[in-house]
PDB file of C-alpha atoms in Angstrom:
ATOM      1  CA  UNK I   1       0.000   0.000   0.000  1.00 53.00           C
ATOM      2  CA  UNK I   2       1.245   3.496  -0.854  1.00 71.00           C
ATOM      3  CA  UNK I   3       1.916   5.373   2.568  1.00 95.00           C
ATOM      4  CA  UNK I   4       0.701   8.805   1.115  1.00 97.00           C
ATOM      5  CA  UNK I   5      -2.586   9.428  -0.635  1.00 97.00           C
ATOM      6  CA  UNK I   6      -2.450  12.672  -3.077  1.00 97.00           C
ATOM      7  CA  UNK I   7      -5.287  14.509  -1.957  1.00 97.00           C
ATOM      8  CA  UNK I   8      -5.123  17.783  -4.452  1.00 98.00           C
ATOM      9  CA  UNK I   9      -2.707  20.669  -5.215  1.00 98.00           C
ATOM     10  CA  UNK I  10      -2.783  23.089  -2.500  1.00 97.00           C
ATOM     11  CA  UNK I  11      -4.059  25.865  -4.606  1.00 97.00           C
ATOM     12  CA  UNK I  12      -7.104  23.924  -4.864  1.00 97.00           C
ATOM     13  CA  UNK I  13      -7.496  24.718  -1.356  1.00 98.00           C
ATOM     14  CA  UNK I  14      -8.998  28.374  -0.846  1.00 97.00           C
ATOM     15  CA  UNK I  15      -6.629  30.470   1.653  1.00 97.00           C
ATOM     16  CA  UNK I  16      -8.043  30.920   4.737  1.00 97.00           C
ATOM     17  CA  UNK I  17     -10.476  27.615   3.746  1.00 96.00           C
ATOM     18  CA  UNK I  18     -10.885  23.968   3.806  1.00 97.00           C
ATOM     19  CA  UNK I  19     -11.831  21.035   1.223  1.00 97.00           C
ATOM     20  CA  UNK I  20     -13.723  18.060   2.524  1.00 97.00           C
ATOM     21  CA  UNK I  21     -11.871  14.486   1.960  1.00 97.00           C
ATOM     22  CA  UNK I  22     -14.575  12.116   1.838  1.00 95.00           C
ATOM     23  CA  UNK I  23     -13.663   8.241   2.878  1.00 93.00           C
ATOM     24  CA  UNK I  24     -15.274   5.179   2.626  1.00 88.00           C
ATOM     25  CA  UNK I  25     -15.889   4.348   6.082  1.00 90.00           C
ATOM     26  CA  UNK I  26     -16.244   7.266   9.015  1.00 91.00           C
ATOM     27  CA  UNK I  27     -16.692  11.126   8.866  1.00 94.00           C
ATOM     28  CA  UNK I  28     -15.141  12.864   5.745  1.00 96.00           C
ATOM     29  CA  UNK I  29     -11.863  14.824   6.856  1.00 98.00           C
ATOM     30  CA  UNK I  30     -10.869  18.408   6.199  1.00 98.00           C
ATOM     31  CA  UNK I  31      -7.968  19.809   4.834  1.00 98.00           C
ATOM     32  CA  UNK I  32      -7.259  23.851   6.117  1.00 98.00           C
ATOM     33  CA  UNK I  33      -4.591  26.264   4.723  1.00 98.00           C
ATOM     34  CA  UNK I  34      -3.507  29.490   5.894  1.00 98.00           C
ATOM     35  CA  UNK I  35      -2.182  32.910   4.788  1.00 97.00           C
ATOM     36  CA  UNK I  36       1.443  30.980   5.098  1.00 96.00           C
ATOM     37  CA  UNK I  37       0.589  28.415   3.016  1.00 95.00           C
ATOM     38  CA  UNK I  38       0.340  25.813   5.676  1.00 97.00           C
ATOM     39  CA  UNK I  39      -1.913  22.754   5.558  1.00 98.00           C
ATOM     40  CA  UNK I  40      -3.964  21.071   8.454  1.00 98.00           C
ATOM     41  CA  UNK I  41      -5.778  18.370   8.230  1.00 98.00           C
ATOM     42  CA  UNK I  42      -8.383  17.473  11.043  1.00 98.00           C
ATOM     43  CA  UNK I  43     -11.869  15.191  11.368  1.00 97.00           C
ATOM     44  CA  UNK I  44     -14.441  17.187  10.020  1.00 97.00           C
ATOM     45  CA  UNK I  45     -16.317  17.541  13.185  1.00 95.00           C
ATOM     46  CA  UNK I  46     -16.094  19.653  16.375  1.00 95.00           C
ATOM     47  CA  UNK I  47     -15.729  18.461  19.540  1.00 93.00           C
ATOM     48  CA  UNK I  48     -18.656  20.406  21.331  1.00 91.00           C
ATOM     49  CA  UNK I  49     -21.565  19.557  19.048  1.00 91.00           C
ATOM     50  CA  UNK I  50     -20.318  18.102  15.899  1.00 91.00           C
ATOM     51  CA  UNK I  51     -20.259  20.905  13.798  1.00 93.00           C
ATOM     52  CA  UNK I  52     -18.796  20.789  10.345  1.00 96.00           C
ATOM     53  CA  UNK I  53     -15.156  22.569  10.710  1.00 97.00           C
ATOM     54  CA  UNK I  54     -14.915  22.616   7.184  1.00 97.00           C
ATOM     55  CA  UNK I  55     -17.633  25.452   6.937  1.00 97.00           C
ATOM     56  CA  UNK I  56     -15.453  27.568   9.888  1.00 97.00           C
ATOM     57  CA  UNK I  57     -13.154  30.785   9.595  1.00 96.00           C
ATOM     58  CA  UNK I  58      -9.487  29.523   9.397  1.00 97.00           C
ATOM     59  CA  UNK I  59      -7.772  32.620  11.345  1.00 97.00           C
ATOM     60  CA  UNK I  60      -3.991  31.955  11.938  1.00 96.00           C
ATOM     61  CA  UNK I  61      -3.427  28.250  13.005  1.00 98.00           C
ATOM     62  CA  UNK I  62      -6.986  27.785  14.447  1.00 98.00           C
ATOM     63  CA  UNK I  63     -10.534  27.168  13.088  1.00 98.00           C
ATOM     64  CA  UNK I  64     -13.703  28.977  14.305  1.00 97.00           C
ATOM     65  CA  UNK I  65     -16.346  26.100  14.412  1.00 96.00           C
ATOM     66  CA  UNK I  66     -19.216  27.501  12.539  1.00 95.00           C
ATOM     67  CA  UNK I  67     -21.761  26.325  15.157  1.00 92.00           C
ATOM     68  CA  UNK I  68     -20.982  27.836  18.066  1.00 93.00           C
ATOM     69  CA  UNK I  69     -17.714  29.883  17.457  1.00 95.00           C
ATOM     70  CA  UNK I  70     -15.462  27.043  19.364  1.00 96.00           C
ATOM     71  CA  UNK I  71     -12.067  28.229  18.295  1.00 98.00           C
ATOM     72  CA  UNK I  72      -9.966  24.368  17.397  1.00 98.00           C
ATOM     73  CA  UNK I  73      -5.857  24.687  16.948  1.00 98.00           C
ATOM     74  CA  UNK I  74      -5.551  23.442  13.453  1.00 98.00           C
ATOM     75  CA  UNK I  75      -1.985  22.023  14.479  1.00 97.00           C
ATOM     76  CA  UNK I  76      -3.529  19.296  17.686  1.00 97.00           C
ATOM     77  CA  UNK I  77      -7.277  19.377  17.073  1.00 97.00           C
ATOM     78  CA  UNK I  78      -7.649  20.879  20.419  1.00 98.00           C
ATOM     79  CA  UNK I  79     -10.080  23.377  21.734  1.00 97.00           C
ATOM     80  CA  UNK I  80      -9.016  26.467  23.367  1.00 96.00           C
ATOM     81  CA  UNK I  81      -9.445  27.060  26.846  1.00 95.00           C
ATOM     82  CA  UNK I  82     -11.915  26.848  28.523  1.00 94.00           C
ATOM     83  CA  UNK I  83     -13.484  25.304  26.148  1.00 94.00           C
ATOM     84  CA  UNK I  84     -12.688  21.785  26.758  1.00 94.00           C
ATOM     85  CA  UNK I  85     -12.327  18.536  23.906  1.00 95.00           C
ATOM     86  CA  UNK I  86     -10.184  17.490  20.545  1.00 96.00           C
ATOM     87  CA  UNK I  87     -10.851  16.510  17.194  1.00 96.00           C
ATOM     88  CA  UNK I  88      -8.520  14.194  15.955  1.00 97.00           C
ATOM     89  CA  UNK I  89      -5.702  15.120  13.669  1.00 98.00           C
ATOM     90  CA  UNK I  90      -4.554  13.809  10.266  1.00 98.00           C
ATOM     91  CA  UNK I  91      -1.107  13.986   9.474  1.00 97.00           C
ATOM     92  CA  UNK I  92      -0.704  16.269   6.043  1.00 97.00           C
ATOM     93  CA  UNK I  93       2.441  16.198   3.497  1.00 97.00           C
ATOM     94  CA  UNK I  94       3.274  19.344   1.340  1.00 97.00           C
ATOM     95  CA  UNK I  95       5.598  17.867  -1.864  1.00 97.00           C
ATOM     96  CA  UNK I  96       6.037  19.969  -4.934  1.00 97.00           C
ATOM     97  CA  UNK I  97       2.475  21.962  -4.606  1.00 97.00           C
ATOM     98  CA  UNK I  98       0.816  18.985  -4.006  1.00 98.00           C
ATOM     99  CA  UNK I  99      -0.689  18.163  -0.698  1.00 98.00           C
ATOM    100  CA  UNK I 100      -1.162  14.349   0.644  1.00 98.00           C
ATOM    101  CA  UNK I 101      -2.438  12.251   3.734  1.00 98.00           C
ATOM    102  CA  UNK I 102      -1.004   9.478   5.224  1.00 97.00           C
ATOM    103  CA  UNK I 103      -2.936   6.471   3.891  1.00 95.00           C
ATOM    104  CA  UNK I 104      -3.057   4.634   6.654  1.00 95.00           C
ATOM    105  CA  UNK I 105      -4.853   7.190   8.404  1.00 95.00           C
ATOM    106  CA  UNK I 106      -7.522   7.716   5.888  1.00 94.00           C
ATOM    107  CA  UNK I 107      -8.647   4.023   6.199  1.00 93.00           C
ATOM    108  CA  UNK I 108      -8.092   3.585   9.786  1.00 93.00           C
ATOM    109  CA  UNK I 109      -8.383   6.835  11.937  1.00 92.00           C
ATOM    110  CA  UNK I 110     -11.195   7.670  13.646  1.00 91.00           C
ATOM    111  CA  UNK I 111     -13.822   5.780  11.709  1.00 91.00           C
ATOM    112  CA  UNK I 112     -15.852   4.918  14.662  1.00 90.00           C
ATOM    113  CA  UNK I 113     -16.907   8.405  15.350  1.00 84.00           C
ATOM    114  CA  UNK I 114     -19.352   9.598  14.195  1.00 80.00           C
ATOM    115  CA  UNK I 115     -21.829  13.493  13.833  1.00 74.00           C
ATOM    116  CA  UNK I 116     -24.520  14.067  16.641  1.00 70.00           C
ATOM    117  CA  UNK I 117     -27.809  13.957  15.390  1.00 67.00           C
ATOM    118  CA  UNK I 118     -29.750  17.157  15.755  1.00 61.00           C
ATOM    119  CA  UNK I 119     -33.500  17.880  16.530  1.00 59.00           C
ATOM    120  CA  UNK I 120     -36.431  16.883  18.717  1.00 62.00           C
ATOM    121  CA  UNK I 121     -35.591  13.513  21.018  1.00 57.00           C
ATOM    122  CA  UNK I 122     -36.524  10.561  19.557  1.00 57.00           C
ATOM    123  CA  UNK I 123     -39.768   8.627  22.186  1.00 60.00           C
ATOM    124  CA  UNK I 124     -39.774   4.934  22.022  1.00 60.00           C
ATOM    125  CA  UNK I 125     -42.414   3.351  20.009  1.00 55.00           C
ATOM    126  CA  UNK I 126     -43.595   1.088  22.405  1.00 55.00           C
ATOM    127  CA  UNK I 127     -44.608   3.615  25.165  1.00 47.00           C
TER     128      UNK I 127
END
């Protein structure tokens, strides 16, 4: 198996943006750059509620979760204080304008999480 997965070019990725890496199994993943040209790569999906990260403000090396404004460091996943959680983290390679994932990782990582499902609470048929 290759150990890197070419996921685009980086200019396909908007500064100050994302682009959504869908996989087979598990919640897609998104890939972030900033004004410096670095690239991020976290689990689509905020640690308070689930949110999308992908649709957040990139600002620096940090993501504004579009949700609820949780601001997650695009270099650990974390949230900042005191906000409390983590997304988990994809590790990203930058080779000749072209920006990959480790493959391993795409298959593997994370795959058992999965989004919150939002709206009214569900009652049990049979009461």
């Amino acid at each position: 198996m290759t150990e890197w997965t070419l996921i685009c070019k980086i200019d396909d990725i908007p500064v100050l943006g994302s682009r959504r890496v869908e996989r087979a199994q598990g919640l897609d993943v998104a890939v972030f750059r900033n004004t410096q040209d670095e690239v991020f790569a976290l689990l689509d999906r905020c640690p308070h509620k689930g949110g999308p990260l992908s649709q957040g403000i990139v600002f620096g090396t940090s993501v504004a979760c579009p949700l609820h404004n949780w601001t997650i460091g695009l270099c650990d996943g974390q949230a900042s204080a005191p906000d409390e959680g983590c997304t988990p983290k994809f590790e990203v390679k930058v080779d000749g304008g072209q920006v990959f994932l480790k493959s391993a990782e795409l298959q593997s990582h994370a795959t058992d999480l999965v989004r919150p499902i939002a709206g009214p609470a569900r009652r049990n048929a049979a009461a």
